[in-house]
Amino acid sequence: MKKIILLGLLILIVALFFHYDLERFLTLEYIKAQQQVIDDYYADNRALTLIGFFLLYVVITGASLPGAAVLTLAGGAIFGLATGLVLISFASTIGASIAFLLSRYLFRDAVQTRFGTSLKAINDGIEKDGAFYLFALRLVPAFPFFVINLVMGLTTLRLWTFFWVSQVGMFAGTAVYVNAGTRLAQIESASGIFSTEILLSFLLLAMLTFIGKKIVTVIGSRKALKGFGKPDKFDTNLVVIGAGSAGLVTAYIAAAVKARVTLIEKHKMGGDCLNFGCVPSKAMIRSAKFMSQVTRSQEFGIRTASAEFDFAEVMERIQQVIKKIEPHDSVERYTGLGVDVVQGEARITSPWTVEVNGQIIRTPNIVVATGGRPFVPPIEGIDEIDYYTSDNLWEMRTKPRKLAVLGGGPIGSELTQTFARLGVDVTQVEMLPRILLREDPEVSELVREKFEQEGVRVLTGHKAKKFIVRDGVKFLVAEHEGSDVEIEFDTLIVAVGRAPRSGGFGLEEIGVRLRANGTIDVNEYLQTSIPTIYACGDVTGPYQFTHVGAHQAWYTSVNSLFGIVRRFKADYSVIPWATFTEPEIARVGLNETEAREQGIAFEVTRYGIDDLDRAIADSEAHGFVKVLTVPGKDRILGVTIVGEHAGDLIAEYVLAMRHGLGLNKILGTIHIYPTLAEANKYAAGEWKRAHVPGKLLAWVQKFHRWRRGA
Ligand SMILES: Cc1cc2nc3c(=O)[nH]c(=O)nc-3n(C[C@H](O)[C@H](O)[C@H](O)COP(=O)(O)OP(=O)(O)OC[C@H]3O[C@@H](n4cnc5c(N)ncnc54)[C@H](O)[C@@H]3O)c2cc1C
């Protein structure tokens, strides 16, 4: 209401201004004609004239009314260069700040709520370089200042930054106007003050600020490299450290564009994903799923079914799967692609040199893709317990009797269900109020319900305090609502998160900056604080997925090899992921929780997969497709799919979001019957049904009635 009243008041002021043609008092002719009168008045009432002029200037600029240019000339004519400049410089900045605040108060929330996701890049740019952009705009008087005030008010720029940058940035332009005002009689028009030469000089000045920024960056880079001797010649174009998904793809692209590239791996080619992460976990999930389906045989019309298995054989199969995939990431394959693969531990010895197996490799650029390792929290007694992490659990050959899984994130949840389905008594312990906290609460609840149906004990809100062994029996003591709970186990898996592998191989010594969480700090080009060194994958984040590491690899290879010509900012606007529990969860973009937290307006469209023909035929009729769209539009803000093969189904929405296709386009696409993918189309259909043009249909109904002669 307050906003409406204020807006109404502003509209009234502007309307009155034009209705009474007050603009005529702010013309050059009028000021010229009245100059003698004003001069006389000023001579008799100095303070009053100064204050009156100041307030008038603030009101005109604050209400974004026309006439500031003529007022500035008048200021020069009445008060002279020095007084006029000081007075107008402050009045214009205060007026501009009022306009900025009015625009912010009246419109910013609405604009940010409606266009928040599209504005993200602009908001990020303003956050980082807002003062700089404003300064460049202020320098060029060709940009209408009132537009700058109003637009900046809609951004996230701080008021204080806006104030001082405006004060400094407008000073030169104001000085030119005030100075011209001192010779008012000779001026023919306000717009003619700036000769082409003066305008060009201001433009040049604005460009100089950009050049200045570039110079500051170059000086920063030089400073970071100072003290290290740059080799005269290089042995290779690029050294990549780490042959996980991020490093492998970096090397692949570099070789594809004919660069000489050296890839160094100290342990296993393929990194964590192939050897300790995605591949073994998914292979184990498959065996567990088979067992789960055997127990569900009656759902498929099979009266009884049973399966016997040996836990060790299930774990051996995982190794067979890894062996089958290994050739994709092997030394032989990459050597064949033209990559020099070196097995050994790399150590960065300068911004241009890497030591491996006692040899120094000279290179213009280095890409660090050293990944992460399981994080083991320093819980009392943990060192006295033999625990497993994703690094070594694939070596397990004896089936646990009572398993405790510490961690309710995706890895912990996948492992919890897998072991439970293989007949292990599993307790999952999570300190947060729900598992899979990154997803919407209803998603966490569905997974929890399924886990509990399958016999898992899910303990949320339980903070692990210590491990104890009593009479040879192991217990985890967890704090829950103020009291201690003892959880018995014989096997423990710690899956509480991953820490970056950023230490111990030279980064600290040469001054590569790390973030507080230990990941390597990179700019939007994935360049570290040492400009010759880039980083990608889990070691830098912000996402810890194989496909994101591979996505970043394109930027690290292209930016490091061709950065002197052109660099590209890493684009994280559409990042999908999946958690391979049952029900499977896949997501791209925002979910409801995030949209609310970020104050982004959205509409929700749901399609229940329990209604889908193929899902019913498969006895997998559960889950949903939930699409968030911009209110009233079919533009997709985010999608969550819960259900069978959700990770595959989401691909269509990833494509749609990546290429700006809305729900109408998905609805207009033929989907094969009967497939699970039809769920995507039906979700789009639900959206369409909720947005039918009612009035148009009423007319169409009338048309049909007329055709029937009724
Ligand atoms: C159990 C589990 C399941 C997962 N499931 C999925 C999934 O389903 N989907 C998904 O997208 N992601 C999944 N992930 C995450 C995924 O494994 C990682 O995001 C991915 O492996 C990161 O790749 P990377 O190249 O950054 O690092 P890594 O794969 O860790 O590779 C880094 C490599 O660098 C080497 N290295 C380190 N230091 C040096 C050095 N000084 N010299 C030479 N070599 C060095 C290491 O030996 C390692 O091989 C899972 C992870 C785990 C643990």
PDB file of N, CA and C and ligand atoms in Angstrom, residues 241-247 264-268 270-273 276-278 281-282 344-346 369-372 390 394 411 498 501 505 536-539 544-547 580, ligand 1:
ATOM      1  N   ILE A 241      47.253 -32.212 -14.387  1.00  0.00           N
ATOM      2  CA  ILE A 241      47.545 -33.079 -13.235  1.00  0.00           C
ATOM      3  C   ILE A 241      46.260 -33.739 -12.777  1.00  0.00           C
ATOM      4  N   GLY A 242      46.217 -35.062 -12.882  1.00  0.00           N
ATOM      5  CA  GLY A 242      45.035 -35.817 -12.464  1.00  0.00           C
ATOM      6  C   GLY A 242      44.272 -36.346 -13.657  1.00  0.00           C
ATOM      7  N   ALA A 243      44.071 -37.671 -13.681  1.00  0.00           N
ATOM      8  CA  ALA A 243      43.363 -38.271 -14.828  1.00  0.00           C
ATOM      9  C   ALA A 243      41.992 -38.785 -14.417  1.00  0.00           C
ATOM     10  N   GLY A 244      41.259 -37.945 -13.672  1.00  0.00           N
ATOM     11  CA  GLY A 244      39.841 -38.215 -13.430  1.00  0.00           C
ATOM     12  C   GLY A 244      39.062 -37.603 -14.583  1.00  0.00           C
ATOM     13  N   SER A 245      37.736 -37.505 -14.426  1.00  0.00           N
ATOM     14  CA  SER A 245      36.941 -37.000 -15.559  1.00  0.00           C
ATOM     15  C   SER A 245      37.401 -35.610 -15.991  1.00  0.00           C
ATOM     16  N   ALA A 246      37.687 -34.722 -15.034  1.00  0.00           N
ATOM     17  CA  ALA A 246      38.066 -33.346 -15.381  1.00  0.00           C
ATOM     18  C   ALA A 246      39.398 -33.310 -16.137  1.00  0.00           C
ATOM     19  N   GLY A 247      40.390 -34.035 -15.623  1.00  0.00           N
ATOM     20  CA  GLY A 247      41.713 -34.032 -16.257  1.00  0.00           C
ATOM     21  C   GLY A 247      41.702 -34.737 -17.597  1.00  0.00           C
ATOM     22  N   ILE A 264      49.320 -36.238 -16.169  1.00  0.00           N
ATOM     23  CA  ILE A 264      50.032 -36.963 -15.108  1.00  0.00           C
ATOM     24  C   ILE A 264      49.027 -37.555 -14.119  1.00  0.00           C
ATOM     25  N   GLU A 265      49.147 -38.839 -13.855  1.00  0.00           N
ATOM     26  CA  GLU A 265      48.253 -39.498 -12.887  1.00  0.00           C
ATOM     27  C   GLU A 265      49.106 -40.320 -11.917  1.00  0.00           C
ATOM     28  N   LYS A 266      48.836 -40.116 -10.620  1.00  0.00           N
ATOM     29  CA  LYS A 266      49.673 -40.814  -9.630  1.00  0.00           C
ATOM     30  C   LYS A 266      49.085 -42.162  -9.220  1.00  0.00           C
ATOM     31  N   HIS A 267      47.776 -42.352  -9.486  1.00  0.00           N
ATOM     32  CA  HIS A 267      47.160 -43.580  -8.980  1.00  0.00           C
ATOM     33  C   HIS A 267      46.486 -44.314 -10.138  1.00  0.00           C
ATOM     34  N   LYS A 268      45.174 -44.200 -10.253  1.00  0.00           N
ATOM     35  CA  LYS A 268      44.483 -44.981 -11.283  1.00  0.00           C
ATOM     36  C   LYS A 268      43.891 -44.068 -12.336  1.00  0.00           C
ATOM     37  N   GLY A 270      41.278 -42.646 -14.776  1.00  0.00           N
ATOM     38  CA  GLY A 270      39.816 -42.641 -14.599  1.00  0.00           C
ATOM     39  C   GLY A 270      39.403 -42.015 -13.278  1.00  0.00           C
ATOM     40  N   GLY A 271      40.386 -41.881 -12.364  1.00  0.00           N
ATOM     41  CA  GLY A 271      40.123 -41.176 -11.104  1.00  0.00           C
ATOM     42  C   GLY A 271      39.048 -41.831 -10.258  1.00  0.00           C
ATOM     43  N   ASP A 272      38.421 -41.009  -9.428  1.00  0.00           N
ATOM     44  CA  ASP A 272      37.460 -41.520  -8.450  1.00  0.00           C
ATOM     45  C   ASP A 272      36.217 -42.087  -9.111  1.00  0.00           C
ATOM     46  N   CYS A 273      35.730 -41.448 -10.150  1.00  0.00           N
ATOM     47  CA  CYS A 273      34.459 -41.858 -10.739  1.00  0.00           C
ATOM     48  C   CYS A 273      34.524 -43.309 -11.191  1.00  0.00           C
ATOM     49  N   PHE A 276      36.352 -45.546  -7.698  1.00  0.00           N
ATOM     50  CA  PHE A 276      35.824 -45.550  -6.323  1.00  0.00           C
ATOM     51  C   PHE A 276      34.476 -44.847  -6.187  1.00  0.00           C
ATOM     52  N   GLY A 277      33.932 -44.355  -7.283  1.00  0.00           N
ATOM     53  CA  GLY A 277      32.737 -43.515  -7.164  1.00  0.00           C
ATOM     54  C   GLY A 277      31.565 -44.003  -7.990  1.00  0.00           C
ATOM     55  N   CYS A 278      31.280 -43.250  -9.068  1.00  0.00           N
ATOM     56  CA  CYS A 278      30.075 -43.494  -9.869  1.00  0.00           C
ATOM     57  C   CYS A 278      29.968 -44.939 -10.341  1.00  0.00           C
ATOM     58  N   SER A 281      29.636 -47.721  -7.557  1.00  0.00           N
ATOM     59  CA  SER A 281      28.370 -47.572  -6.815  1.00  0.00           C
ATOM     60  C   SER A 281      27.188 -47.967  -7.700  1.00  0.00           C
ATOM     61  N   LYS A 282      27.247 -47.593  -8.970  1.00  0.00           N
ATOM     62  CA  LYS A 282      26.111 -47.938  -9.833  1.00  0.00           C
ATOM     63  C   LYS A 282      26.086 -49.445 -10.137  1.00  0.00           C
ATOM     64  N   GLY A 344      52.803 -41.090 -12.322  1.00  0.00           N
ATOM     65  CA  GLY A 344      53.688 -40.605 -11.264  1.00  0.00           C
ATOM     66  C   GLY A 344      53.018 -39.468 -10.524  1.00  0.00           C
ATOM     67  N   GLU A 345      53.626 -39.079  -9.406  1.00  0.00           N
ATOM     68  CA  GLU A 345      53.031 -38.009  -8.607  1.00  0.00           C
ATOM     69  C   GLU A 345      53.588 -36.662  -9.063  1.00  0.00           C
ATOM     70  N   ALA A 346      52.693 -35.764  -9.463  1.00  0.00           N
ATOM     71  CA  ALA A 346      53.144 -34.456  -9.958  1.00  0.00           C
ATOM     72  C   ALA A 346      53.349 -33.495  -8.803  1.00  0.00           C
ATOM     73  N   ALA A 369      43.657 -30.885 -11.792  1.00  0.00           N
ATOM     74  CA  ALA A 369      42.376 -31.620 -11.751  1.00  0.00           C
ATOM     75  C   ALA A 369      42.568 -32.799 -10.801  1.00  0.00           C
ATOM     76  N   THR A 370      42.966 -32.473  -9.576  1.00  0.00           N
ATOM     77  CA  THR A 370      43.382 -33.521  -8.630  1.00  0.00           C
ATOM     78  C   THR A 370      42.235 -34.070  -7.784  1.00  0.00           C
ATOM     79  N   GLY A 371      41.014 -33.590  -8.025  1.00  0.00           N
ATOM     80  CA  GLY A 371      39.833 -34.196  -7.407  1.00  0.00           C
ATOM     81  C   GLY A 371      39.693 -33.990  -5.913  1.00  0.00           C
ATOM     82  N   GLY A 372      39.022 -34.966  -5.279  1.00  0.00           N
ATOM     83  CA  GLY A 372      38.780 -34.858  -3.837  1.00  0.00           C
ATOM     84  C   GLY A 372      38.930 -36.215  -3.178  1.00  0.00           C
ATOM     85  N   SER A 390      34.337 -44.298   0.683  1.00  0.00           N
ATOM     86  CA  SER A 390      34.201 -44.705  -0.726  1.00  0.00           C
ATOM     87  C   SER A 390      35.555 -45.109  -1.317  1.00  0.00           C
ATOM     88  N   TRP A 394      35.026 -50.792  -1.618  1.00  0.00           N
ATOM     89  CA  TRP A 394      34.895 -51.740  -2.729  1.00  0.00           C
ATOM     90  C   TRP A 394      35.782 -52.958  -2.518  1.00  0.00           C
ATOM     91  N   ILE A 411      25.584 -39.823  -1.608  1.00  0.00           N
ATOM     92  CA  ILE A 411      26.439 -41.018  -1.545  1.00  0.00           C
ATOM     93  C   ILE A 411      25.989 -41.910  -0.396  1.00  0.00           C
ATOM     94  N   ARG A 498      32.964 -34.633   0.885  1.00  0.00           N
ATOM     95  CA  ARG A 498      34.282 -34.837   0.274  1.00  0.00           C
ATOM     96  C   ARG A 498      35.141 -33.585   0.428  1.00  0.00           C
ATOM     97  N   ARG A 501      41.444 -32.335  -2.929  1.00  0.00           N
ATOM     98  CA  ARG A 501      42.863 -32.724  -2.851  1.00  0.00           C
ATOM     99  C   ARG A 501      43.681 -31.548  -3.384  1.00  0.00           C
ATOM    100  N   PHE A 505      51.211 -30.785  -3.070  1.00  0.00           N
ATOM    101  CA  PHE A 505      51.911 -30.939  -4.355  1.00  0.00           C
ATOM    102  C   PHE A 505      52.313 -29.591  -4.964  1.00  0.00           C
ATOM    103  N   CYS A 536      40.018 -27.447 -12.424  1.00  0.00           N
ATOM    104  CA  CYS A 536      38.653 -27.904 -12.725  1.00  0.00           C
ATOM    105  C   CYS A 536      38.342 -29.175 -11.944  1.00  0.00           C
ATOM    106  N   GLY A 537      37.067 -29.503 -11.897  1.00  0.00           N
ATOM    107  CA  GLY A 537      36.634 -30.717 -11.202  1.00  0.00           C
ATOM    108  C   GLY A 537      36.455 -30.501  -9.708  1.00  0.00           C
ATOM    109  N   ASP A 538      36.433 -31.617  -8.975  1.00  0.00           N
ATOM    110  CA  ASP A 538      36.132 -31.583  -7.533  1.00  0.00           C
ATOM    111  C   ASP A 538      37.111 -30.717  -6.743  1.00  0.00           C
ATOM    112  N   VAL A 539      38.324 -30.536  -7.241  1.00  0.00           N
ATOM    113  CA  VAL A 539      39.316 -29.782  -6.473  1.00  0.00           C
ATOM    114  C   VAL A 539      38.960 -28.292  -6.377  1.00  0.00           C
ATOM    115  N   GLN A 544      30.247 -31.168  -7.379  1.00  0.00           N
ATOM    116  CA  GLN A 544      31.140 -32.330  -7.367  1.00  0.00           C
ATOM    117  C   GLN A 544      30.478 -33.478  -8.116  1.00  0.00           C
ATOM    118  N   PHE A 545      30.453 -33.316  -9.429  1.00  0.00           N
ATOM    119  CA  PHE A 545      29.889 -34.353 -10.298  1.00  0.00           C
ATOM    120  C   PHE A 545      30.841 -34.572 -11.466  1.00  0.00           C
ATOM    121  N   THR A 546      30.839 -35.796 -11.952  1.00  0.00           N
ATOM    122  CA  THR A 546      31.690 -36.138 -13.089  1.00  0.00           C
ATOM    123  C   THR A 546      31.379 -35.265 -14.296  1.00  0.00           C
ATOM    124  N   HIS A 547      30.074 -35.105 -14.586  1.00  0.00           N
ATOM    125  CA  HIS A 547      29.713 -34.353 -15.798  1.00  0.00           C
ATOM    126  C   HIS A 547      30.050 -32.867 -15.655  1.00  0.00           C
ATOM    127  N   PHE A 580      20.909 -41.837  -7.279  1.00  0.00           N
ATOM    128  CA  PHE A 580      20.439 -43.117  -7.812  1.00  0.00           C
ATOM    129  C   PHE A 580      19.891 -44.041  -6.733  1.00  0.00           C
TER     130      PHE A 580
HETATM  131  C1  LIG B   1      30.602 -43.197  -4.037  1.00  0.00           C
HETATM  132  C2  LIG B   1      30.563 -42.086  -5.038  1.00  0.00           C
HETATM  133  C3  LIG B   1      29.582 -42.081  -6.006  1.00  0.00           C
HETATM  134  C4  LIG B   1      29.544 -41.067  -6.940  1.00  0.00           C
HETATM  135  N1  LIG B   1      28.561 -41.087  -7.881  1.00  0.00           N
HETATM  136  C5  LIG B   1      28.506 -40.112  -8.810  1.00  0.00           C
HETATM  137  C6  LIG B   1      27.517 -40.147  -9.826  1.00  0.00           C
HETATM  138  O1  LIG B   1      26.689 -41.028  -9.868  1.00  0.00           O
HETATM  139  N2  LIG B   1      27.515 -39.157 -10.744  1.00  0.00           N
HETATM  140  C7  LIG B   1      28.429 -38.139 -10.713  1.00  0.00           C
HETATM  141  O2  LIG B   1      28.389 -37.260 -11.561  1.00  0.00           O
HETATM  142  N3  LIG B   1      29.379 -38.086  -9.758  1.00  0.00           N
HETATM  143  C8  LIG B   1      29.444 -39.036  -8.813  1.00  0.00           C
HETATM  144  N4  LIG B   1      30.429 -39.008  -7.865  1.00  0.00           N
HETATM  145  C9  LIG B   1      31.385 -37.874  -7.868  1.00  0.00           C
HETATM  146  C10 LIG B   1      32.468 -38.093  -8.902  1.00  0.00           C
HETATM  147  O3  LIG B   1      33.126 -39.300  -8.642  1.00  0.00           O
HETATM  148  C11 LIG B   1      33.446 -36.929  -8.877  1.00  0.00           C
HETATM  149  O4  LIG B   1      32.731 -35.723  -9.036  1.00  0.00           O
HETATM  150  C12 LIG B   1      34.469 -37.023  -9.990  1.00  0.00           C
HETATM  151  O5  LIG B   1      35.198 -38.213  -9.867  1.00  0.00           O
HETATM  152  C13 LIG B   1      35.417 -35.825  -9.935  1.00  0.00           C
HETATM  153  O6  LIG B   1      36.344 -35.920 -10.962  1.00  0.00           O
HETATM  154  P1  LIG B   1      37.729 -35.149 -10.900  1.00  0.00           P
HETATM  155  O7  LIG B   1      38.377 -35.370 -12.214  1.00  0.00           O
HETATM  156  O8  LIG B   1      37.538 -33.785 -10.428  1.00  0.00           O
HETATM  157  O9  LIG B   1      38.571 -35.868  -9.749  1.00  0.00           O
HETATM  158  P2  LIG B   1      38.978 -37.380  -9.535  1.00  0.00           P
HETATM  159  O10 LIG B   1      38.108 -38.330 -10.238  1.00  0.00           O
HETATM  160  O11 LIG B   1      39.108 -37.555  -8.063  1.00  0.00           O
HETATM  161  O12 LIG B   1      40.406 -37.478 -10.208  1.00  0.00           O
HETATM  162  C14 LIG B   1      41.518 -36.833  -9.688  1.00  0.00           C
HETATM  163  C15 LIG B   1      42.752 -37.635 -10.005  1.00  0.00           C
HETATM  164  O13 LIG B   1      43.902 -36.860  -9.708  1.00  0.00           O
HETATM  165  C16 LIG B   1      44.917 -37.722  -9.236  1.00  0.00           C
HETATM  166  N5  LIG B   1      45.902 -36.920  -8.512  1.00  0.00           N
HETATM  167  C17 LIG B   1      45.705 -36.209  -7.368  1.00  0.00           C
HETATM  168  N6  LIG B   1      46.848 -35.580  -7.018  1.00  0.00           N
HETATM  169  C18 LIG B   1      47.765 -35.893  -7.961  1.00  0.00           C
HETATM  170  C19 LIG B   1      49.111 -35.543  -8.150  1.00  0.00           C
HETATM  171  N7  LIG B   1      49.748 -34.748  -7.310  1.00  0.00           N
HETATM  172  N8  LIG B   1      49.761 -36.057  -9.206  1.00  0.00           N
HETATM  173  C20 LIG B   1      49.122 -36.860 -10.085  1.00  0.00           C
HETATM  174  N9  LIG B   1      47.852 -37.226  -9.952  1.00  0.00           N
HETATM  175  C21 LIG B   1      47.170 -36.737  -8.913  1.00  0.00           C
HETATM  176  C22 LIG B   1      44.144 -38.697  -8.369  1.00  0.00           C
HETATM  177  O14 LIG B   1      44.884 -39.889  -8.201  1.00  0.00           O
HETATM  178  C23 LIG B   1      42.860 -38.890  -9.168  1.00  0.00           C
HETATM  179  O15 LIG B   1      42.947 -40.012 -10.005  1.00  0.00           O
HETATM  180  C24 LIG B   1      30.510 -40.024  -6.912  1.00  0.00           C
HETATM  181  C25 LIG B   1      31.522 -40.050  -5.951  1.00  0.00           C
HETATM  182  C26 LIG B   1      31.549 -41.060  -5.030  1.00  0.00           C
HETATM  183  C27 LIG B   1      32.643 -41.064  -4.019  1.00  0.00           C
END
